[in-house]
Amino acid sequence: EIATTWEFASVLDFYAKFGKEIYHKAKEVYRKHLSLEQELWDERDVFAFDDERIFSCAFFSAKQLADALSSRFDANGDSAGVSNSDYWLLADIHVILLKGIHPRSRNPPCRMNWVSMLKSKIQKSWAAIIPEPAPEAMLTVLPPPNPKSSSSRKYAHQMGYSESEFEEQEEGEEGMEDAPQVTEFELYNNMSAMEKLQCL
């Protein structure tokens, strides 16, 4: 049971002590980030955090956290694994924390890029803090997104890939627009509840 672990208790303790500070900082940073998110991403993809949602990401119950850790998205994008769970709670907790770490980012943390930013933080800092190896999904290096896909190209540019990386990948790869590609989100989605908890 994930809720009986010391890692779970430490997350709840952290938010009990710093939840109010996280909430107020997140509201301040979110207002600055929203216009940038709307410029970078399709308007339909930008999630508008209201005050209630930001509050729920700083003040959540043990049951809410346990349910979020134990659920995942199914193939249709719906929450699966735990009935009535709020899968996005876990993602949004990360988004809010990352916004506090990167308040001046030109590519603000949001629901579309938070896994990439989380991976970067873990790869840089995990070994210096935790003796156990990081979850494999957080260490997996993925190739640049499909260069034949316009949506992938837009995303990749936002993630920092250069045009030359696309040109190199395009050579000799006819028809790759139909090839399935594993995404960072899918790698995270397939992690165990404990691995997701460790990433908090």
Short mmCIF file of C-alpha atoms in Angstrom, two decimals:
data_model
loop_
_atom_site.label_atom_id
_atom_site.label_comp_id
_atom_site.label_asym_id
_atom_site.label_seq_id
_atom_site.Cartn_x
_atom_site.Cartn_y
_atom_site.Cartn_z
CA GLU A 1 0.00 0.00 0.00
CA ILE A 2 1.63 3.18 -1.25
CA ALA A 3 0.11 5.30 1.53
CA THR A 4 2.03 3.39 4.22
CA THR A 5 5.50 4.27 2.90
CA TRP A 6 7.81 6.89 4.39
CA GLU A 7 8.13 8.53 0.97
CA PHE A 8 4.37 9.12 0.92
CA ALA A 9 4.44 10.54 4.47
CA SER A 10 7.31 12.87 3.56
CA VAL A 11 5.37 14.37 0.63
CA LEU A 12 2.36 15.04 2.85
CA ASP A 13 4.62 16.55 5.50
CA PHE A 14 6.27 18.84 2.95
CA TYR A 15 2.92 20.16 1.76
CA ALA A 16 1.62 20.53 5.31
CA LYS A 17 4.56 22.84 6.00
CA PHE A 18 4.87 24.69 2.70
CA GLY A 19 1.45 24.36 1.05
CA LYS A 20 0.43 27.95 1.79
CA GLU A 21 3.69 29.31 0.37
CA ILE A 22 3.39 27.12 -2.74
CA TYR A 23 -0.21 28.26 -3.27
CA HIS A 24 0.53 31.98 -3.13
CA LYS A 25 3.69 31.72 -5.25
CA ALA A 26 1.90 29.61 -7.85
CA LYS A 27 -0.89 32.17 -8.25
CA GLU A 28 1.66 34.92 -8.80
CA VAL A 29 3.74 32.99 -11.34
CA TYR A 30 0.76 31.53 -13.20
CA ARG A 31 -0.52 34.97 -14.17
CA LYS A 32 2.87 35.76 -15.72
CA HIS A 33 3.07 32.43 -17.56
CA LEU A 34 -0.41 32.24 -19.07
CA SER A 35 0.16 34.64 -21.98
CA LEU A 36 3.40 32.86 -22.90
CA GLU A 37 1.66 29.48 -22.86
CA GLN A 38 -1.02 30.83 -25.18
CA GLU A 39 1.67 32.00 -27.61
CA LEU A 40 3.57 28.71 -27.59
CA TRP A 41 0.76 26.17 -27.63
CA ASP A 42 -2.49 25.58 -29.44
CA GLU A 43 -5.14 27.47 -27.50
CA ARG A 44 -7.17 24.26 -27.15
CA ASP A 45 -4.26 22.62 -25.28
CA VAL A 46 -3.66 25.38 -22.75
CA PHE A 47 -5.23 24.50 -19.43
CA ALA A 48 -6.43 27.55 -17.50
CA PHE A 49 -5.63 27.06 -13.83
CA ASP A 50 -8.22 28.84 -11.73
CA ASP A 51 -7.78 29.64 -8.07
CA GLU A 52 -9.59 26.48 -6.99
CA ARG A 53 -7.31 24.25 -9.08
CA ILE A 54 -4.13 25.90 -7.83
CA PHE A 55 -5.42 25.51 -4.28
CA SER A 56 -6.09 21.79 -4.84
CA CYS A 57 -2.49 21.32 -6.01
CA ALA A 58 -1.15 22.69 -2.72
CA PHE A 59 -3.75 21.28 -0.32
CA PHE A 60 -4.75 17.70 -1.08
CA SER A 61 -5.67 14.73 1.09
CA ALA A 62 -3.73 11.50 1.50
CA LYS A 63 -6.49 9.65 -0.36
CA GLN A 64 -6.38 12.08 -3.28
CA LEU A 65 -2.62 11.65 -3.61
CA ALA A 66 -2.78 7.86 -3.27
CA ASP A 67 -5.52 7.64 -5.92
CA ALA A 68 -3.59 9.89 -8.31
CA LEU A 69 -0.42 7.81 -7.90
CA SER A 70 -2.34 4.59 -8.58
CA SER A 71 -4.23 5.76 -11.66
CA ARG A 72 -3.14 6.23 -15.23
CA PHE A 73 -4.56 7.30 -18.59
CA ASP A 74 -5.96 4.54 -20.74
CA ALA A 75 -5.78 4.48 -24.52
CA ASN A 76 -8.71 6.87 -24.78
CA GLY A 77 -7.11 9.46 -22.50
CA ASP A 78 -9.45 8.72 -19.61
CA SER A 79 -8.38 8.08 -16.03
CA ALA A 80 -8.10 4.35 -15.42
CA GLY A 81 -7.06 2.12 -12.56
CA VAL A 82 -8.85 3.92 -9.72
CA SER A 83 -12.49 4.96 -10.00
CA ASN A 84 -13.23 8.66 -9.58
CA SER A 85 -9.53 9.49 -9.28
CA ASP A 86 -8.13 12.81 -10.43
CA TYR A 87 -5.25 11.76 -12.67
CA TRP A 88 -4.43 15.35 -13.59
CA LEU A 89 -3.83 16.15 -9.93
CA LEU A 90 -0.40 14.51 -10.07
CA ALA A 91 0.51 16.28 -13.30
CA ASP A 92 -0.70 19.62 -12.00
CA ILE A 93 1.22 19.24 -8.73
CA HIS A 94 4.37 18.89 -10.82
CA VAL A 95 3.38 21.81 -13.05
CA ILE A 96 2.85 24.09 -10.05
CA LEU A 97 6.18 23.08 -8.46
CA LEU A 98 8.05 23.54 -11.74
CA LYS A 99 6.51 26.98 -12.22
CA GLY A 100 7.96 27.97 -8.87
CA ILE A 101 11.39 26.67 -9.90
CA HIS A 102 11.24 28.40 -13.31
CA PRO A 103 9.30 31.64 -12.72
CA ARG A 104 11.05 33.46 -15.60
CA SER A 105 11.06 30.63 -18.12
CA ARG A 106 10.39 31.53 -21.74
CA ASN A 107 8.83 28.06 -22.11
CA PRO A 108 6.71 27.88 -18.94
CA PRO A 109 5.96 24.51 -17.34
CA CYS A 110 2.47 23.36 -18.33
CA ARG A 111 0.51 20.19 -19.02
CA MET A 112 2.20 19.78 -22.41
CA ASN A 113 5.85 19.87 -21.32
CA TRP A 114 6.04 19.09 -17.61
CA VAL A 115 7.34 15.53 -18.07
CA SER A 116 10.27 16.81 -20.18
CA MET A 117 11.13 19.35 -17.49
CA LEU A 118 10.78 16.79 -14.72
CA LYS A 119 13.11 14.41 -16.58
CA SER A 120 15.70 17.15 -16.95
CA LYS A 121 15.62 17.94 -13.22
CA ILE A 122 15.89 14.28 -12.26
CA GLN A 123 18.76 13.59 -14.64
CA LYS A 124 20.72 16.54 -13.25
CA SER A 125 20.01 16.16 -9.53
CA TRP A 126 18.87 12.64 -8.62
CA ALA A 127 22.30 11.03 -8.11
CA ALA A 128 23.45 13.78 -5.75
CA ILE A 129 20.40 13.38 -3.50
CA ILE A 130 19.19 9.77 -3.63
CA PRO A 131 21.46 6.68 -3.50
CA GLU A 132 18.98 4.43 -5.35
CA PRO A 133 18.89 4.65 -9.16
CA ALA A 134 16.29 6.93 -10.71
CA PRO A 135 13.26 5.37 -12.45
CA GLU A 136 14.35 4.07 -15.85
CA ALA A 137 11.65 6.07 -17.63
CA MET A 138 13.22 9.29 -16.34
CA LEU A 139 16.61 8.31 -17.76
CA THR A 140 15.41 7.13 -21.17
CA VAL A 141 16.66 9.30 -24.01
CA LEU A 142 14.12 9.60 -26.81
CA PRO A 143 14.94 10.59 -30.39
CA PRO A 144 13.75 13.95 -31.69
CA PRO A 145 10.03 13.92 -32.57
CA ASN A 146 8.91 12.84 -36.03
CA PRO A 147 10.16 15.47 -38.54
CA LYS A 148 7.34 14.63 -40.97
CA SER A 149 4.74 15.77 -38.45
CA SER A 150 4.06 19.52 -38.28
CA SER A 151 2.73 19.25 -34.73
CA SER A 152 5.84 17.32 -33.67
CA ARG A 153 8.05 19.93 -35.34
CA LYS A 154 6.34 22.73 -33.44
CA TYR A 155 6.67 20.83 -30.16
CA ALA A 156 10.32 19.98 -30.82
CA HIS A 157 11.23 23.58 -31.51
CA GLN A 158 9.68 24.52 -28.19
CA MET A 159 11.71 21.76 -26.53
CA GLY A 160 14.96 23.05 -28.05
CA TYR A 161 15.61 20.73 -31.00
CA SER A 162 17.37 22.39 -33.94
CA GLU A 163 16.34 22.31 -37.59
CA SER A 164 19.52 20.37 -38.42
CA GLU A 165 18.45 17.53 -36.11
CA PHE A 166 15.27 17.20 -38.13
CA GLU A 167 17.14 17.25 -41.44
CA GLU A 168 19.46 14.47 -40.26
CA GLN A 169 16.54 12.34 -39.12
CA GLU A 170 14.61 12.88 -42.36
CA GLU A 171 17.31 11.26 -44.52
CA GLY A 172 16.27 7.79 -45.63
CA GLU A 173 13.19 7.66 -43.43
CA GLU A 174 10.32 7.74 -45.91
CA GLY A 175 6.92 6.94 -44.45
CA MET A 176 7.96 7.46 -40.87
CA GLU A 177 4.96 9.73 -40.31
CA ASP A 178 2.97 6.51 -39.83
CA ALA A 179 5.42 4.94 -37.37
CA PRO A 180 4.28 5.01 -33.73
CA GLN A 181 6.57 6.93 -31.40
CA VAL A 182 6.80 6.54 -27.66
CA THR A 183 6.41 9.83 -25.86
CA GLU A 184 7.85 10.98 -22.56
CA PHE A 185 4.32 11.19 -21.22
CA GLU A 186 3.70 7.53 -22.07
CA LEU A 187 6.92 6.52 -20.34
CA TYR A 188 5.84 8.39 -17.22
CA ASN A 189 2.31 7.00 -17.46
CA ASN A 190 3.65 3.45 -17.38
CA MET A 191 5.74 3.94 -14.25
CA SER A 192 4.70 2.29 -11.00
CA ALA A 193 2.99 4.24 -8.21
CA MET A 194 6.21 4.12 -6.17
CA GLU A 195 8.30 5.46 -9.04
CA LYS A 196 5.86 8.35 -9.52
CA LEU A 197 5.96 9.03 -5.80
CA GLN A 198 9.77 9.08 -5.83
CA CYS A 199 9.65 11.71 -8.57
CA LEU A 200 7.76 14.03 -6.24
#
